[in-house]
Coordinates of C-alpha atoms and ligand atoms in Angstrom, one line a residue:
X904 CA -4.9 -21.0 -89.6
X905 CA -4.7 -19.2 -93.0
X906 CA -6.6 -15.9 -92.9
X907 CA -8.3 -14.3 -95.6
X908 CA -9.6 -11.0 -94.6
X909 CA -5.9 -10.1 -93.1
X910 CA -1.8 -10.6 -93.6
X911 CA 0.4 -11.2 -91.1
X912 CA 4.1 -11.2 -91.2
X913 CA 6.2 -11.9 -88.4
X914 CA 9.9 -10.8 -88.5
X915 CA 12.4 -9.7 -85.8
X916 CA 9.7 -9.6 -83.0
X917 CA 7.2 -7.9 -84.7
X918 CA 4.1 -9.1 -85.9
X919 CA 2.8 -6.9 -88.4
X920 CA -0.8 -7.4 -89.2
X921 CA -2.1 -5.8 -92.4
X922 CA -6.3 -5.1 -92.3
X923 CA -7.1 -6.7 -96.3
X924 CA -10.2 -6.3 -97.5
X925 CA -9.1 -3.9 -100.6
X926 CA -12.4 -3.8 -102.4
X927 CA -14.3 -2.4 -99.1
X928 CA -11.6 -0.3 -97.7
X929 CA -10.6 -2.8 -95.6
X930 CA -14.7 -2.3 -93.8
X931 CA -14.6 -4.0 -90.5
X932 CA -16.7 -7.1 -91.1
X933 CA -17.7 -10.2 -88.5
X934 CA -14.7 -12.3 -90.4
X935 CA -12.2 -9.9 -90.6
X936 CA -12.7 -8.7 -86.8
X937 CA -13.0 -12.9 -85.7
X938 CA -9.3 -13.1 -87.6
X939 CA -8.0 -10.2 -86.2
X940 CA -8.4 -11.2 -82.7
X941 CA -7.4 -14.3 -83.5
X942 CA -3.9 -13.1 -84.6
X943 CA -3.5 -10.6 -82.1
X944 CA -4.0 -13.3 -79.8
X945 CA -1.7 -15.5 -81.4
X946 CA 0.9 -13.1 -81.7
X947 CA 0.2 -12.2 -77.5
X948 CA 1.2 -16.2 -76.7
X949 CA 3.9 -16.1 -79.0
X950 CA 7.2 -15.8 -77.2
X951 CA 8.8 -14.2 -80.2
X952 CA 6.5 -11.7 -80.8
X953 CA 7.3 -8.2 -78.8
X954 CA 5.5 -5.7 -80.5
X955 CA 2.4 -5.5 -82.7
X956 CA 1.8 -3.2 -85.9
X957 CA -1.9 -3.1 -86.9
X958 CA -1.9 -1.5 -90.3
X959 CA -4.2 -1.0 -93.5
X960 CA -3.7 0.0 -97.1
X961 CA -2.4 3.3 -98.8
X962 CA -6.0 4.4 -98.7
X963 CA -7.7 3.2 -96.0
X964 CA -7.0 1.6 -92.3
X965 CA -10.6 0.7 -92.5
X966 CA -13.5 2.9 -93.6
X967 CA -15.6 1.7 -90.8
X968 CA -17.9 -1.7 -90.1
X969 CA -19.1 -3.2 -92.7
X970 CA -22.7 -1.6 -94.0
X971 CA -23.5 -4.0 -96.2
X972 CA -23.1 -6.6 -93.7
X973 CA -25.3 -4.5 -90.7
X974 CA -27.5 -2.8 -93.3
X975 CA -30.3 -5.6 -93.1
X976 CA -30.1 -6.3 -89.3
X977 CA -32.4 -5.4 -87.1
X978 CA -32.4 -4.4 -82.7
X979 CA -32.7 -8.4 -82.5
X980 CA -29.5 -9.0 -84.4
X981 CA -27.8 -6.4 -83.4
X982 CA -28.4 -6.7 -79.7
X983 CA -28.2 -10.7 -79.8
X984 CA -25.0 -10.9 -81.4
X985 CA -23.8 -8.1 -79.3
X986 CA -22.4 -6.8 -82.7
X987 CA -18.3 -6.2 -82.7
X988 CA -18.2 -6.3 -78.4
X989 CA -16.6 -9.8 -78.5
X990 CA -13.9 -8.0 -80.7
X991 CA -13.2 -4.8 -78.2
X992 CA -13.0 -7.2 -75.2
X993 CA -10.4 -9.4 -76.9
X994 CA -8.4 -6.3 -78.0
X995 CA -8.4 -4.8 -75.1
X996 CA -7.2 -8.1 -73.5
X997 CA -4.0 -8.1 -75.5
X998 CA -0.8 -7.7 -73.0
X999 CA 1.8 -7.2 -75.6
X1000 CA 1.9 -3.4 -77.2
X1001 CA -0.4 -2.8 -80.1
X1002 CA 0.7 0.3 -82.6
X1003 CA -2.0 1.6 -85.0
X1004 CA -0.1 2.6 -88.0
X1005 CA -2.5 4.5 -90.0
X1006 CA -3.1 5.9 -93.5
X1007 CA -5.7 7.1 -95.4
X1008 CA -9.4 6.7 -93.9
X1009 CA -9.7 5.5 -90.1
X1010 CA -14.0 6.3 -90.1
X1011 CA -16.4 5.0 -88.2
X1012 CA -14.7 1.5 -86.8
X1013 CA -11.9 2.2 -88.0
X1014 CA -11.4 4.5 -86.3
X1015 CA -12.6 2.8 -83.0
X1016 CA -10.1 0.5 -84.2
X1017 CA -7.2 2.2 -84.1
X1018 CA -8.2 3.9 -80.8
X1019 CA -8.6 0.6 -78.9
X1020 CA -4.5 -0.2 -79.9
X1021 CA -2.0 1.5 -77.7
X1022 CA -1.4 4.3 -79.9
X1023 CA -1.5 5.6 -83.1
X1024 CA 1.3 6.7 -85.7
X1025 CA -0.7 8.8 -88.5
X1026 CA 0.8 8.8 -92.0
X1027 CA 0.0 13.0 -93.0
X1028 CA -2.8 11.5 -95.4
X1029 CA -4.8 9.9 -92.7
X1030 CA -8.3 10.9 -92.2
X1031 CA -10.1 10.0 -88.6
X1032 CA -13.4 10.9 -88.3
X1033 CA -16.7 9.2 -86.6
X1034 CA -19.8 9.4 -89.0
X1035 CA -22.0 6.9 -88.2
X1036 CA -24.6 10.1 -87.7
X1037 CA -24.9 10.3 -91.6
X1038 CA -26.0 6.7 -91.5
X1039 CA -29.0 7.1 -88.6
X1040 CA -26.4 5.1 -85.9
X1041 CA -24.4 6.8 -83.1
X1042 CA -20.5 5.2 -83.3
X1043 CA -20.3 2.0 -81.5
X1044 CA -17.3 0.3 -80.6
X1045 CA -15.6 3.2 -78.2
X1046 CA -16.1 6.1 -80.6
X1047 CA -18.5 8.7 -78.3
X1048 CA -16.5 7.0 -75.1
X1049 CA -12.5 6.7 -76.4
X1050 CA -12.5 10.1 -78.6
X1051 CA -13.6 11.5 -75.9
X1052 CA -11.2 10.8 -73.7
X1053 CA -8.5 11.5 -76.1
X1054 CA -9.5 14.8 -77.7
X1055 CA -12.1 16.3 -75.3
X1056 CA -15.8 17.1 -75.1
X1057 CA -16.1 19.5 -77.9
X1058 CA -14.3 18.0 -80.3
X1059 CA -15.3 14.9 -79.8
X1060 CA -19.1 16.2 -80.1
X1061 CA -18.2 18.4 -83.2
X1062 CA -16.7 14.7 -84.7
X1063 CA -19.7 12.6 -83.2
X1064 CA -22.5 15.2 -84.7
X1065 CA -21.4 16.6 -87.9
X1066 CA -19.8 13.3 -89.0
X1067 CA -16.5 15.7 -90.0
X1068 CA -13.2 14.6 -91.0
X1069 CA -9.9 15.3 -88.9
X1070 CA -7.1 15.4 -90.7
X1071 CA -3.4 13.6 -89.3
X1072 CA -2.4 17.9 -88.1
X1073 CA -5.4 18.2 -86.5
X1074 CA -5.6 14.5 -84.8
X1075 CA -1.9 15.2 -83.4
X1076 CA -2.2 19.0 -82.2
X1077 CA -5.8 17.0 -80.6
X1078 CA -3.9 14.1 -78.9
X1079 CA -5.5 11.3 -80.8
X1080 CA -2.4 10.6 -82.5
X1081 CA 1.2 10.1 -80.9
X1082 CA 3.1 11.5 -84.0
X1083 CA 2.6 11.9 -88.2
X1084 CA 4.8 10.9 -91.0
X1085 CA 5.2 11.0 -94.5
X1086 CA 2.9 8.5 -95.9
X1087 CA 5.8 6.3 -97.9
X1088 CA 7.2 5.8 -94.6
X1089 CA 4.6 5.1 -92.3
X1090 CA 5.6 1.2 -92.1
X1091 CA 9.4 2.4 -91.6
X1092 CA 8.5 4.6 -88.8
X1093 CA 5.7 2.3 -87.2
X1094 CA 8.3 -0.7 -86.9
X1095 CA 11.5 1.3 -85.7
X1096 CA 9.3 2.7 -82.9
X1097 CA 8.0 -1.3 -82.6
X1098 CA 11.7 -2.3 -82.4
X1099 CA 12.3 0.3 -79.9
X1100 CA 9.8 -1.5 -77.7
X1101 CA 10.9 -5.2 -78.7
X1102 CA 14.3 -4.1 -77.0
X1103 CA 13.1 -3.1 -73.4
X1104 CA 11.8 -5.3 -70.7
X1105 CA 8.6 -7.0 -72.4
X1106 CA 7.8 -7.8 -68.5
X1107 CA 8.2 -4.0 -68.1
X1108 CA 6.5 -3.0 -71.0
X1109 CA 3.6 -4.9 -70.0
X1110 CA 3.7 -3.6 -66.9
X1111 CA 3.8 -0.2 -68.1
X1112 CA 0.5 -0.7 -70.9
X1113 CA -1.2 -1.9 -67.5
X1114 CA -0.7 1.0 -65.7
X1115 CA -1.4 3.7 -68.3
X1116 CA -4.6 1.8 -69.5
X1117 CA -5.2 1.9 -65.3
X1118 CA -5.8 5.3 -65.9
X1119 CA -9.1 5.2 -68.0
X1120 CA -10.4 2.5 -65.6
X1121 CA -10.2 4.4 -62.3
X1122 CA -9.8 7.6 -59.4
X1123 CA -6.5 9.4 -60.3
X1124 CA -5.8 8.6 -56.1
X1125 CA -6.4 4.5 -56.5
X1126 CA -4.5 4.7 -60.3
X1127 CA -1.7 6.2 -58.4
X1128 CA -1.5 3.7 -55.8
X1129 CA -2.0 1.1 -58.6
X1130 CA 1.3 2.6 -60.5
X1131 CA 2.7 2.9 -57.0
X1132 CA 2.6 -0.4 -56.1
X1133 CA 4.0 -1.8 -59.8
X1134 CA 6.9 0.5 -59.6
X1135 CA 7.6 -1.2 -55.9
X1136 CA 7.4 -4.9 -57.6
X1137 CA 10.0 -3.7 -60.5
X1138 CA 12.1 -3.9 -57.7
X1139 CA 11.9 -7.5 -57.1
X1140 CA 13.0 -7.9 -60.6
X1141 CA 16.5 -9.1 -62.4
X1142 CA 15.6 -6.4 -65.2
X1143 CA 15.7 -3.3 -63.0
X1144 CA 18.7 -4.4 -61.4
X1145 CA 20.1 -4.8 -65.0
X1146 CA 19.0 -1.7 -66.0
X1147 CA 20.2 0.4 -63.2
X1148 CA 23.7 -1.1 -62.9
X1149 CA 24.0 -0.8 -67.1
X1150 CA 23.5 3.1 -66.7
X1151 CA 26.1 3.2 -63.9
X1152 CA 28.5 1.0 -66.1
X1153 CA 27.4 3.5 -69.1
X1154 CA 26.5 0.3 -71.5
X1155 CA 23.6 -0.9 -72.7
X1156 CA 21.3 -2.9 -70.8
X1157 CA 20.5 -6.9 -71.3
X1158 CA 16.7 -7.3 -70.7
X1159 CA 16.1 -11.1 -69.8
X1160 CA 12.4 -10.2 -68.6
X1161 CA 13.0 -11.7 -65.4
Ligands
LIG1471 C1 -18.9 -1.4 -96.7 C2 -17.6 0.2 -97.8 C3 -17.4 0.9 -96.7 C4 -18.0 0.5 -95.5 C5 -16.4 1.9 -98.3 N1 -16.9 0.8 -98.8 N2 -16.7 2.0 -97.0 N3 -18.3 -1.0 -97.8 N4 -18.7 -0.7 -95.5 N5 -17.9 1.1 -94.3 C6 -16.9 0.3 -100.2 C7 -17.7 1.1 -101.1 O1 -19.1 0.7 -101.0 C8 -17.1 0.8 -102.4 O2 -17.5 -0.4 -102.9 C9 -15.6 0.7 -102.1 O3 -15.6 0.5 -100.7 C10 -14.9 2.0 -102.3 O4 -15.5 3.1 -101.7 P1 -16.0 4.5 -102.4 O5 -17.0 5.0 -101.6 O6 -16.2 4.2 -103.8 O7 -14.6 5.3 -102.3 P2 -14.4 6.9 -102.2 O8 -15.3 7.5 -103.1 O9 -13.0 7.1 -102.3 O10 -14.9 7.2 -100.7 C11 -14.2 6.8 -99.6 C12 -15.1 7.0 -98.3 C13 -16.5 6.4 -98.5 C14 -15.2 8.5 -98.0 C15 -14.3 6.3 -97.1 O11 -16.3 5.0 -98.9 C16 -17.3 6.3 -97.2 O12 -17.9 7.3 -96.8 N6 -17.4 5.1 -96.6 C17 -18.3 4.9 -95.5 C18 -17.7 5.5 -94.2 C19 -18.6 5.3 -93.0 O13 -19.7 5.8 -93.0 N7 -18.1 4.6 -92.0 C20 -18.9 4.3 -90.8 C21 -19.5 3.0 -91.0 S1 -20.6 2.6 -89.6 P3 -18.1 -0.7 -104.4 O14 -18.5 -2.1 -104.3 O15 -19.2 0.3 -104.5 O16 -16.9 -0.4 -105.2 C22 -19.5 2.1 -88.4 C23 -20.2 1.7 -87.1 C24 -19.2 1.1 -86.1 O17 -18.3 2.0 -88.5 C25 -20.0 0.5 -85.0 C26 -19.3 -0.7 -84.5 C27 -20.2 -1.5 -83.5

């Protein structure tokens, strides 16, 4: 299907999809979210695709849901539409590793956004921030619940109640972002980590995303055991025995993710 409100490119086992709604700064409407989980979906089933870029423009990743499309709606819409959960649910049902590569403003949405991928690479000019409060709405889509977890109870109230910016330094040295890089290489960076990725195990990848995201989900004792009991079933596997005996043999390993 031919999208409008997004770009994909798949090359070399990377799907790179590209949030474009220019004129909006890329705001997270009901089209643009339907497509998006539509190609991440498509780029989970397809057996080429090992790692997934979700990216914006220069300016913006997305500056947050669309108001002009939620500005008019009332409880009854809102609540009977279930506004943007269809979208976190399908995200978050993604096996295949997601990488937020973002620039410019990741607010409101956008910023939920990029917290539901795996992780986020920060060009230095990127802007997070969660200010909903300025528009009489509390964030909705992971952003008092995610940020949270990722940066702490103060900061994440500081974010939640005065509607501040955080700049790409302070979203590192906070743990929302993995790592920052100059803006005219974000894309660079974002796909040599993604082709990092594409050349492990995608079996063992997947594994691995299911594990970590374990964590958020459950006790630290029955996330253990979960992790535990993965690590035993590598075992079972033609990858870890490929892995193992290429370290001993001092070459480099053959994934066949089997
Ligand atoms: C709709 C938006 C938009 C948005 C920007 N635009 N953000 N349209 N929804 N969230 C539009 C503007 O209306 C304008 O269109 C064009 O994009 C350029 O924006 P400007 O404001 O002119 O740009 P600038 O002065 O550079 O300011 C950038 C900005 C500002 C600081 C990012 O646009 C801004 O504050 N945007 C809103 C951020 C926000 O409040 N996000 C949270 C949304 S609520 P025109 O047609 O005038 O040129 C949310 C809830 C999520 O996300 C809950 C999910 C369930």
């Amino acid at each position: 299907m031919a999208f409008e409100t997004i770009n994909v490119d798949v090359d070399d086992h990377i799907a790179l999809i590209r949030l474009n709604r220019p004129d909006a700064l890329n705001a997270l409407n009901t089209q643009l979210l339907k497509e998006l989980c539509q190609a991440l979906e498509e780029a989970d089933a397809n057996e080429k695709v090992r790692c997934i870029i979700v990216t914006g423009s220069d300016k913006a990743f997305a500056a947050g849901a669309d108001i002009k499309e939620m500005s008019g709606m009332g409880f009854g819409d809102v609540f009977t539409i279930n506004l943007f959960a269809d979208a976190n649910d399908r995200i978050t049902k993604i096996r295949k590793p997601i990488i937020a590569a973002v620039s410019g403003y990741a607010l409101g949405g956008g910023c939920e956004l990029a917290m539901a991928c795996d992780f986020i690479i920060a060009a230095d000019t990127a802007k997070f921030g969660q200010p909903e409060i300025n528009l009489g709405v509390i964030a909705g889509l992971g952003g008092t619940q995610r940020l949270t977890r990722f940066v702490g109870k103060s900061k994440s109230m500081d974010m939640n109640l005065t509607g501040r910016f955080m700049t790409a330094e302070e979203a590192e040295r906070s743990g929302l972002v993995s790592r920052v890089v100059p803006a005219k290489k974000l894309i660079e960076e974002a796909t040599n980590v993604a082709q990092k990725i594409a050349e492990k195990s995608m079996m063992t990848v997947m594994a691995a995303k299911e594990a970590v995201n374990r964590s958020y989900e459950t006790t630290l004792s029955e996330g253990l055991l979960f992790e535990r009991r993965v690590f035993h079933s590598m075992f079972a596997t033609e990858d870890q025995k490929e892995g193992m005996t290429a370290f001993l043999e001092k070459r480099q390993a053959q994934f066949r993710d089997k």
